[in-house]
mmCIF file of C-alpha atoms in Angstrom:
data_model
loop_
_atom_site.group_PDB
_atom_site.id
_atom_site.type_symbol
_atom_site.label_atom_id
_atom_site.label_comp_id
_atom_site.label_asym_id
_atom_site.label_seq_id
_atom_site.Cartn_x
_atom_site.Cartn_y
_atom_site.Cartn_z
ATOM 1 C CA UNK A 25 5.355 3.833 8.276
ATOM 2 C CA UNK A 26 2.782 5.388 10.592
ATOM 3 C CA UNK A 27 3.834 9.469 11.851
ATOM 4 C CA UNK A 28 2.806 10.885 14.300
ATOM 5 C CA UNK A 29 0.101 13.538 12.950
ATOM 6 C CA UNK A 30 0.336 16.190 16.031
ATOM 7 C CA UNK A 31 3.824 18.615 14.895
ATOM 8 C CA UNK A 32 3.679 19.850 18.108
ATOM 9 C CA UNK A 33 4.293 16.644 19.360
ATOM 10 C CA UNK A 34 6.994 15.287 17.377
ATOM 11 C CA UNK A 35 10.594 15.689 19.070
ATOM 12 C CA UNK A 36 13.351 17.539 17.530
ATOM 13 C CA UNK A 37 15.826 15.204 15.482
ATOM 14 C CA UNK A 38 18.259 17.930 14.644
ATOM 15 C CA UNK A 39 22.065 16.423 14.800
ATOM 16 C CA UNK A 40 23.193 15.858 18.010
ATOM 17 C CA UNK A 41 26.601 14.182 18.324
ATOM 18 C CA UNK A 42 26.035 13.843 22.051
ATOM 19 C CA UNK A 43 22.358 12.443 22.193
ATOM 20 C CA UNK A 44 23.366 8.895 22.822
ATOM 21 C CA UNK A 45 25.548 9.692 25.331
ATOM 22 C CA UNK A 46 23.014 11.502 27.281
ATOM 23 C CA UNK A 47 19.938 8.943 26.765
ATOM 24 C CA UNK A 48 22.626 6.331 28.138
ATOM 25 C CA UNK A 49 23.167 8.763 31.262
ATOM 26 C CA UNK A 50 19.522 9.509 31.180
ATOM 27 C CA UNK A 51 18.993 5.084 31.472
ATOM 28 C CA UNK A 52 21.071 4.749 34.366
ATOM 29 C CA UNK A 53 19.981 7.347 36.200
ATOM 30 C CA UNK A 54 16.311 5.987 35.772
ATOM 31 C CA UNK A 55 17.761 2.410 36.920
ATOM 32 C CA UNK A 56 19.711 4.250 39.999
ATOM 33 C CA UNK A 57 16.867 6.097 40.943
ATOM 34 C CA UNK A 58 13.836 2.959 41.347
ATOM 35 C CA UNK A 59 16.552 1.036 42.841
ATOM 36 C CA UNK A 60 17.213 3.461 45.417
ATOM 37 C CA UNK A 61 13.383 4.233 46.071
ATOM 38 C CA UNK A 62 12.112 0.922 45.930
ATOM 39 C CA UNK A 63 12.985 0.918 49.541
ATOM 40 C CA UNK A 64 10.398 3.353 49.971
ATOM 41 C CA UNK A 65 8.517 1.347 49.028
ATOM 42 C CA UNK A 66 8.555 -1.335 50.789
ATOM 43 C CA UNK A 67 8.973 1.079 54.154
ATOM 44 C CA UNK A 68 5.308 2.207 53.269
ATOM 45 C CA UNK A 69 4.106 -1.760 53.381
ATOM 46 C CA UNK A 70 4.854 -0.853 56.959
ATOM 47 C CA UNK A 71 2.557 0.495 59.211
ATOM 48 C CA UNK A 72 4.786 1.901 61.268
ATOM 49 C CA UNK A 73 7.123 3.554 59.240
ATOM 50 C CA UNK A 74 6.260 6.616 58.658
ATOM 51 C CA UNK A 75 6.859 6.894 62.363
ATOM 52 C CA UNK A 76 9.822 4.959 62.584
ATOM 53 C CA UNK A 77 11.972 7.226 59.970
ATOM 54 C CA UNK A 78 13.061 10.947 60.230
ATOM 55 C CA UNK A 79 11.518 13.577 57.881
ATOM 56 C CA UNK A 80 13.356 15.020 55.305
ATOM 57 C CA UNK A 81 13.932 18.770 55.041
ATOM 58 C CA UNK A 82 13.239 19.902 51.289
ATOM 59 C CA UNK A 83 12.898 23.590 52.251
ATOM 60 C CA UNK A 84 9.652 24.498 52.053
ATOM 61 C CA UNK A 85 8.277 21.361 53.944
ATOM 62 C CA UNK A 86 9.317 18.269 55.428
ATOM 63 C CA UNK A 87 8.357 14.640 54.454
ATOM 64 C CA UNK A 88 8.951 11.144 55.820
ATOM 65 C CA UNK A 89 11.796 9.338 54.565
ATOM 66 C CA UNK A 90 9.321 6.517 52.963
ATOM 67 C CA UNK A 91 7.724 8.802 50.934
ATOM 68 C CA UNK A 92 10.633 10.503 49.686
ATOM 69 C CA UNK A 93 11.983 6.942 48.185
ATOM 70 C CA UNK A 94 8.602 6.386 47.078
ATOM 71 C CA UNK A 95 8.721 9.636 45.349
ATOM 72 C CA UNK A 96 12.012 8.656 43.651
ATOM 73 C CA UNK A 97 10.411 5.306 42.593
ATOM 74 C CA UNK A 98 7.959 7.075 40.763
ATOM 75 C CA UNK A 99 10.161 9.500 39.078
ATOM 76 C CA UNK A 100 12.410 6.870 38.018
ATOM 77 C CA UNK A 101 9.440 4.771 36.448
ATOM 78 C CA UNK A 102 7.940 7.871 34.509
ATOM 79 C CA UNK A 103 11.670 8.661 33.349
ATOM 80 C CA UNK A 104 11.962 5.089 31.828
ATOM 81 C CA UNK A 105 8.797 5.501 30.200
ATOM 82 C CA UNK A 106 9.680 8.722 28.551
ATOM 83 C CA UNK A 107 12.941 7.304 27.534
ATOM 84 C CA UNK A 108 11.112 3.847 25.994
ATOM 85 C CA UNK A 109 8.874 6.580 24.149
ATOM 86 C CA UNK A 110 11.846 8.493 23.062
ATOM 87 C CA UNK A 111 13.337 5.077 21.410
ATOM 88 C CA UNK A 112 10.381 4.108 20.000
ATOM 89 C CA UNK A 113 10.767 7.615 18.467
ATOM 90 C CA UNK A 114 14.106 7.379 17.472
ATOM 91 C CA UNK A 115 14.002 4.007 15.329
ATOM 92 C CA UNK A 116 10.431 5.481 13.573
ATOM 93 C CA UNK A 117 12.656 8.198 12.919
ATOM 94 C CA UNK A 118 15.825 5.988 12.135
ATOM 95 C CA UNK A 119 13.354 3.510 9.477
ATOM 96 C CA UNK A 120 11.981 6.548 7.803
ATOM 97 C CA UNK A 121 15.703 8.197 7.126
ATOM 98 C CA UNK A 122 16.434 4.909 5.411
ATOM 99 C CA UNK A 123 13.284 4.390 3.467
ATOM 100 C CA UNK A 124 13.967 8.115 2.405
ATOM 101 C CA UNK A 125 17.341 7.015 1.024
ATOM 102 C CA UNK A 126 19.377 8.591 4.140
ATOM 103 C CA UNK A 127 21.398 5.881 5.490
ATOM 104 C CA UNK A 128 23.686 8.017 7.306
ATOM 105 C CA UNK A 129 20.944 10.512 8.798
ATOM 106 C CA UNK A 130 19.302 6.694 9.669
ATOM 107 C CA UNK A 131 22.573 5.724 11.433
ATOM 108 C CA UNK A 132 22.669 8.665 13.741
ATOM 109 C CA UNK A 133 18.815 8.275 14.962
ATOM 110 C CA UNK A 134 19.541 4.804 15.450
ATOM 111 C CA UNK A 135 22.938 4.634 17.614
ATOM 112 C CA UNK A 136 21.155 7.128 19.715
ATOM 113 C CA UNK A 137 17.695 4.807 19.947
ATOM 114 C CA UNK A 138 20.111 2.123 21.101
ATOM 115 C CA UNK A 139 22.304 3.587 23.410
ATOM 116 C CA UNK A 140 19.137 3.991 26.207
ATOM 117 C CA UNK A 141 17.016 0.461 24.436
ATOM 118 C CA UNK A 142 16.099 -2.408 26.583
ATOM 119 C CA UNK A 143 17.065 -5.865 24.808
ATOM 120 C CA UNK A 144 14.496 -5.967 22.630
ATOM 121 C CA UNK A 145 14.659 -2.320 20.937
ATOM 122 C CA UNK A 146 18.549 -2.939 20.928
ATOM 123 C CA UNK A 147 17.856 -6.089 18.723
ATOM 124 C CA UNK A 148 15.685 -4.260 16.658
ATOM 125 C CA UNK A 149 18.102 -1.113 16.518
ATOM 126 C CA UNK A 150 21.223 -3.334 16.057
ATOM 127 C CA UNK A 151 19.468 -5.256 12.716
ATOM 128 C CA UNK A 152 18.330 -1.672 11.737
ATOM 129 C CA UNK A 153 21.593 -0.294 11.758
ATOM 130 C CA UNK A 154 23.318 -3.632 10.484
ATOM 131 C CA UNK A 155 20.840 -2.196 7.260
ATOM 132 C CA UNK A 156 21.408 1.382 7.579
ATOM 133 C CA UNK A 157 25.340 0.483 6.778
ATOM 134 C CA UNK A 158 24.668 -1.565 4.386
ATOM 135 C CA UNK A 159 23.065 1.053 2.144
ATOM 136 C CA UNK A 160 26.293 3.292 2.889
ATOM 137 C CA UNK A 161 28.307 0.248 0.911
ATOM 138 C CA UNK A 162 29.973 -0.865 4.450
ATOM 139 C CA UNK A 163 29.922 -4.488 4.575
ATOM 140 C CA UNK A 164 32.191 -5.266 7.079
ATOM 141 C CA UNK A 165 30.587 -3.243 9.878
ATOM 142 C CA UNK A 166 27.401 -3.912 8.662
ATOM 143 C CA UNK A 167 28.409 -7.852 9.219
ATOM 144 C CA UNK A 168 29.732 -7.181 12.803
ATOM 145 C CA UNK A 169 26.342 -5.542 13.874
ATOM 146 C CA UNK A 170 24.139 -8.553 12.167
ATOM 147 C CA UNK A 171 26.945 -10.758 14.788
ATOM 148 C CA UNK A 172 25.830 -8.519 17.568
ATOM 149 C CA UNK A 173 22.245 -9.072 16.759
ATOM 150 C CA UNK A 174 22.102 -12.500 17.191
ATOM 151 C CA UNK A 175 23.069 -12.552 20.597
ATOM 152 C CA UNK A 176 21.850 -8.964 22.160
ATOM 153 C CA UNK A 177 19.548 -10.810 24.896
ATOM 154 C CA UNK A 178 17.405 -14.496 25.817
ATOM 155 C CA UNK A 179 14.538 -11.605 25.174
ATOM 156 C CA UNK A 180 14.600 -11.139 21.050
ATOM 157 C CA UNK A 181 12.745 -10.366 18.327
ATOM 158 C CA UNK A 182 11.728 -13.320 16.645
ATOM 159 C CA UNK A 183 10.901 -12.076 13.444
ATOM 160 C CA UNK A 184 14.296 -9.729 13.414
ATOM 161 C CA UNK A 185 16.738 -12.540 15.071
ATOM 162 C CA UNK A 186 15.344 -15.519 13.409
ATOM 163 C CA UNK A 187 14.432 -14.411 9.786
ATOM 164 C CA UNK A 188 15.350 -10.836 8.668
ATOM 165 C CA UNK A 189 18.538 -10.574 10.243
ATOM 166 C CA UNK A 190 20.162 -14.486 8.605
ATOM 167 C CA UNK A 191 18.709 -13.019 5.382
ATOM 168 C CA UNK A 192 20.501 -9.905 5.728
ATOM 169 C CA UNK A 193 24.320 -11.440 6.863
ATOM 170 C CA UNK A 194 23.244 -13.985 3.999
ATOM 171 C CA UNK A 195 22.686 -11.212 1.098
ATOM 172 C CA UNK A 196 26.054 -9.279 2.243
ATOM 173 C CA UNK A 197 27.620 -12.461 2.280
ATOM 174 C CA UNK A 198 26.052 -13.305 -1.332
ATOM 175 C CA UNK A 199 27.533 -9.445 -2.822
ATOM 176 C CA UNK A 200 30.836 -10.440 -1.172
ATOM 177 C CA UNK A 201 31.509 -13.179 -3.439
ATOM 178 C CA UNK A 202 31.068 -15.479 0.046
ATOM 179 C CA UNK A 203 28.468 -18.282 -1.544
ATOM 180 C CA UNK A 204 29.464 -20.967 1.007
ATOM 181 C CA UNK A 205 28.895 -18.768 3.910
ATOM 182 C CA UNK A 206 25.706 -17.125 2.384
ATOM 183 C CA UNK A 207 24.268 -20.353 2.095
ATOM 184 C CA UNK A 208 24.849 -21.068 6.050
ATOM 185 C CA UNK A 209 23.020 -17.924 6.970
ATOM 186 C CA UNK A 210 20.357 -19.090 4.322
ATOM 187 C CA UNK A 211 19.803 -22.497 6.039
ATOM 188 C CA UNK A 212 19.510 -20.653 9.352
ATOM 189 C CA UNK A 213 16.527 -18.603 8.457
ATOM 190 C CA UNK A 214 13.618 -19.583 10.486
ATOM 191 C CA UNK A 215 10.321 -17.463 9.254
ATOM 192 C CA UNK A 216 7.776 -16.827 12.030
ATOM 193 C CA UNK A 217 4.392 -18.744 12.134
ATOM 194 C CA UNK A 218 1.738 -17.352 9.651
ATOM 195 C CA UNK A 219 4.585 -15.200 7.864
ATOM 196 C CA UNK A 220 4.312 -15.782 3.900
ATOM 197 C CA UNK A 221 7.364 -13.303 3.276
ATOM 198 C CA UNK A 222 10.032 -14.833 0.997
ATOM 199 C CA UNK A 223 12.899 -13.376 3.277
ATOM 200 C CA UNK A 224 15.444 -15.834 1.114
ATOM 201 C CA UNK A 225 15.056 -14.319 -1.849
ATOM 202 C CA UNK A 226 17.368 -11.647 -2.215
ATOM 203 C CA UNK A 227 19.711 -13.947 -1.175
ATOM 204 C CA UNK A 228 19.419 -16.606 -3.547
ATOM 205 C CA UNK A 229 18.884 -14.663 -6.047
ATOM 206 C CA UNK A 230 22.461 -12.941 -5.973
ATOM 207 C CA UNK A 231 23.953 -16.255 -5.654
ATOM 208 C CA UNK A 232 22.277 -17.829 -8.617
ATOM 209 C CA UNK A 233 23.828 -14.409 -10.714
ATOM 210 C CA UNK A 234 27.376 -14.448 -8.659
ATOM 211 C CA UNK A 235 27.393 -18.322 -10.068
ATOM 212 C CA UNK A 236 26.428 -17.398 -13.687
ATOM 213 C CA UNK A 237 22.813 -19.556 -13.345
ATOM 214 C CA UNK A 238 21.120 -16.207 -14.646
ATOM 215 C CA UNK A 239 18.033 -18.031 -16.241
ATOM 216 C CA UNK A 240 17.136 -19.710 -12.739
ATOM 217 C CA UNK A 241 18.293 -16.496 -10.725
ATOM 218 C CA UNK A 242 15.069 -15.073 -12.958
ATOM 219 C CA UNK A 243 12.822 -17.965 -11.923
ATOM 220 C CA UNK A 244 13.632 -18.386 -8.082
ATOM 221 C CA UNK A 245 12.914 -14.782 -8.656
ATOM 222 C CA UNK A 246 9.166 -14.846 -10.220
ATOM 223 C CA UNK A 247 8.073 -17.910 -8.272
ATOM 224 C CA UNK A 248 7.573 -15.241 -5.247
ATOM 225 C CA UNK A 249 4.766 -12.852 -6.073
ATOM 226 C CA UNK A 250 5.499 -9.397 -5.170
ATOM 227 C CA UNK A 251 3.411 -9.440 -1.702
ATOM 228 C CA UNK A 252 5.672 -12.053 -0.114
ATOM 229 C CA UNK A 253 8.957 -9.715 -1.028
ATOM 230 C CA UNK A 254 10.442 -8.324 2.011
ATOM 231 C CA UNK A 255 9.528 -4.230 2.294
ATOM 232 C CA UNK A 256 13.241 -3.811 2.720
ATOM 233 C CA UNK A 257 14.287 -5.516 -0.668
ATOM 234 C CA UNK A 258 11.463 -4.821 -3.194
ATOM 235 C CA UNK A 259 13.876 -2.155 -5.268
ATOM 236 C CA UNK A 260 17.056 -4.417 -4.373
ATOM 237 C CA UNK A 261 15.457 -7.853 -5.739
ATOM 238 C CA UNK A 262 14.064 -5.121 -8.874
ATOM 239 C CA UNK A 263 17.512 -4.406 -9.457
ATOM 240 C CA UNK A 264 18.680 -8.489 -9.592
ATOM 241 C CA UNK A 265 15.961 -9.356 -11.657
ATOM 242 C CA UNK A 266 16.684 -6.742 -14.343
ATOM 243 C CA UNK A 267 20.330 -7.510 -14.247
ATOM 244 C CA UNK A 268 20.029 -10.972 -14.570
ATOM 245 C CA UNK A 269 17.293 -10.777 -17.513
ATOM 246 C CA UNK A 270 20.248 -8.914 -19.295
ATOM 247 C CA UNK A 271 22.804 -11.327 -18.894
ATOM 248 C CA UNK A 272 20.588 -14.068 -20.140
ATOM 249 C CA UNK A 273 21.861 -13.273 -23.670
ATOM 250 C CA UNK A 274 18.661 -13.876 -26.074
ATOM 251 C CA UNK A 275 17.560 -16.543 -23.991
ATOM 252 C CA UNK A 276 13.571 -16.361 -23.404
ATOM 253 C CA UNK A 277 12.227 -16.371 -20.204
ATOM 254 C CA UNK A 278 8.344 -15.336 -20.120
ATOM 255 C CA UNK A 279 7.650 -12.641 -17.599
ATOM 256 C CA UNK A 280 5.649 -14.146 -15.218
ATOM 257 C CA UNK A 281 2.203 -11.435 -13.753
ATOM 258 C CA UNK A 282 2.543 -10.389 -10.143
ATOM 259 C CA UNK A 283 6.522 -10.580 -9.538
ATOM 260 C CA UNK A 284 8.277 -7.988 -8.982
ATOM 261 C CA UNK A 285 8.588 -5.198 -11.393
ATOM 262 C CA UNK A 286 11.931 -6.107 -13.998
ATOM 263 C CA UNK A 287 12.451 -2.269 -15.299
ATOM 264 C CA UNK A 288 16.390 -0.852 -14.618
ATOM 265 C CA UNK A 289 16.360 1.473 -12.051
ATOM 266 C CA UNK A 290 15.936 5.063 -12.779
ATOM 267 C CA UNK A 291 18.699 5.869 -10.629
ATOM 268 C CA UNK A 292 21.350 3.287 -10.313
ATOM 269 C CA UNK A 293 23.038 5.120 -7.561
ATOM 270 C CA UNK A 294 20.620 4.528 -5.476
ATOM 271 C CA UNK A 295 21.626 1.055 -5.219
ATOM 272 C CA UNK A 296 25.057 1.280 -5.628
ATOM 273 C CA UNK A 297 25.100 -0.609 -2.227
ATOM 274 C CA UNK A 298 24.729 -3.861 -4.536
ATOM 275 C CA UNK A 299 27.593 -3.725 -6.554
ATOM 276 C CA UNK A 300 31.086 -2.476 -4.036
ATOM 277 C CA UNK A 301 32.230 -6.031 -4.497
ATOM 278 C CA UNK A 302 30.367 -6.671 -7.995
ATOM 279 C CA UNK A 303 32.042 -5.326 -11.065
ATOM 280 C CA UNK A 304 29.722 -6.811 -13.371
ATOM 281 C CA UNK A 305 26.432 -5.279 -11.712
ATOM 282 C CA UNK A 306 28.813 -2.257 -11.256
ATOM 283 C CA UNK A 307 28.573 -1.733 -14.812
ATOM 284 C CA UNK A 308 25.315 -2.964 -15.461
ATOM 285 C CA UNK A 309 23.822 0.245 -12.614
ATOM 286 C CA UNK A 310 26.508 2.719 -14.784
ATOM 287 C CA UNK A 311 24.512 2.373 -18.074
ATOM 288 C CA UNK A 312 28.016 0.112 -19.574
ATOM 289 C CA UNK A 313 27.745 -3.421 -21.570
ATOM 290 C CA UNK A 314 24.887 -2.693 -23.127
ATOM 291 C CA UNK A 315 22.768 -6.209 -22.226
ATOM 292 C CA UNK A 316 20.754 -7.650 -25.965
ATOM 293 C CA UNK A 317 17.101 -6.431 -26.077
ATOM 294 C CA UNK A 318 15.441 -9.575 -24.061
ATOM 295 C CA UNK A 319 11.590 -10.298 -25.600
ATOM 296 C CA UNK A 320 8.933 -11.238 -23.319
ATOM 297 C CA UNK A 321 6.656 -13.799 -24.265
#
């Protein structure tokens, strides 16, 4: 994740409960303000007009009405600049919360960088935060925002709308105990031209486990070398692949080079996320039914 490398440039992200609220006031006074002076514009195409139109008073000078409007125009353009740069700011700082492990510091950058987002950046924030609950263990509102997602605007994301958010509803659905659905958002995944990630995975993987196939849950798992796994799910698919090896129960399945690393977690709460509707991983994260020493070939 690229930082910016200037401190002095770097906005403060201390905890503002209001932030939102004021980039959304921030937004529409941007839109209020070029709608209003794009009549100044046009006033200027004129010849004429800065003789036509009185001159406006502003104390220390007075200036035709035209280039007042024009004026505004301006200021409402550079506003909605800064405010695209501040969102752009806001999700960097919302994806490095959650690849720090702070979901809920995540969730408050993000509702902010949506709040003043075109379509687009709200597509991108919405999938983001659709994640960010996700990793607090809340599936349900996690769900609804992968819904919003979908639909946000004609102007998407391709590679968020038609790839990593069906393999996200699919992988909640999967942990839910919800195969049938899962498997819907699994057929709907659509991966963008020239993109070799495996954004399935995860997916199938937890349904091959939730349906006791732990020996091809392992496989579908190693037939994707470790490049192709989705950023977002390395230590998640980790996690599967370890739990399933120690469910197979003696059977031998070689390791297979460049898949993803099999070790257990050092710290299973980290992905407690996993395992709110899984009582078997559940146990398998808190150290508890001790799996049979698995060799590898």
């Amino acid at each position: 994740m690229m930082t910016l490398t200037t401190p002095s440039l770097r906005p403060s992200f201390k905890h503002d409960p209001l932030l939102g609220a004021r980039l959304k006031q921030l937004s529409l006074l941007s839109g209020v303000m070029t709608f209003a002076g794009f009549g100044g514009i046009v006033m200027l195409l004129d010849p004429s007009a800065l003789a036509d139109f009185s001159e406006v008073d502003l104390g220390v000078t007075q200036i035709p009405l035209p280039i007042v409007l024009a004026g505004l125009f301006c200021a409402g353009l550079a506003l909605r600049h800064w405010l695209g740069w501040r969102v752009r700011q806001l999700e960097r700082r919302g994806w490095e919360q959650l690849q720090a492990g702070r979901p809920d510091a995540a969730i408050h950058s993000l509702e902010a960088a949506v709040s003043a987002g075109n379509d687009i950046s709200r597509g991108r924030g919405y999938y983001a935060l659709a994640l960010a609950w996700f990793r607090q263990g809340d599936y349900e509102r996690a769900l609804a925002l992968g819904e919003k997602t979908t639909w946000i605007g004609r102007k998407r994301d391709t590679r968020v709308c038609d790839a990593q958010v069906p393999a996200l509803m699919a992988v909640i659905l999967a942990l839910y105990g919800e195969l049938d659905d899962a498997r819907e958002w699994v057929g709907r995944i659509r991966r963008p031209m020239f993109d070799e990630t495996d954004h399935a995975l995860l997916a199938q993987a937890v349904m091959l486990c939730r349906e006791g196939r732990y020996v091809e849950a392992v496989k579908r798992i190693q037939r994707t070398v470790h490049e192709d796994v989705p950023e977002t799910d390395v230590g998640a698919v980790a996690v599967i692949h370890a739990f399933a090896r120690s469910r197979l129960g003696g059977q031998l399945v070689p390791l297979k080079p460049g898949c993803v690393l099999p070790q257990r977690p050092a710290r299973g709460s980290e992905y407690e996320y996993l395992a709110c509707e899984w009582p078997e991983l559940a146990a398998f994260l808190r150290g508890e039914d001790a799996p049979v020493p698995v060799l590898d070939a």
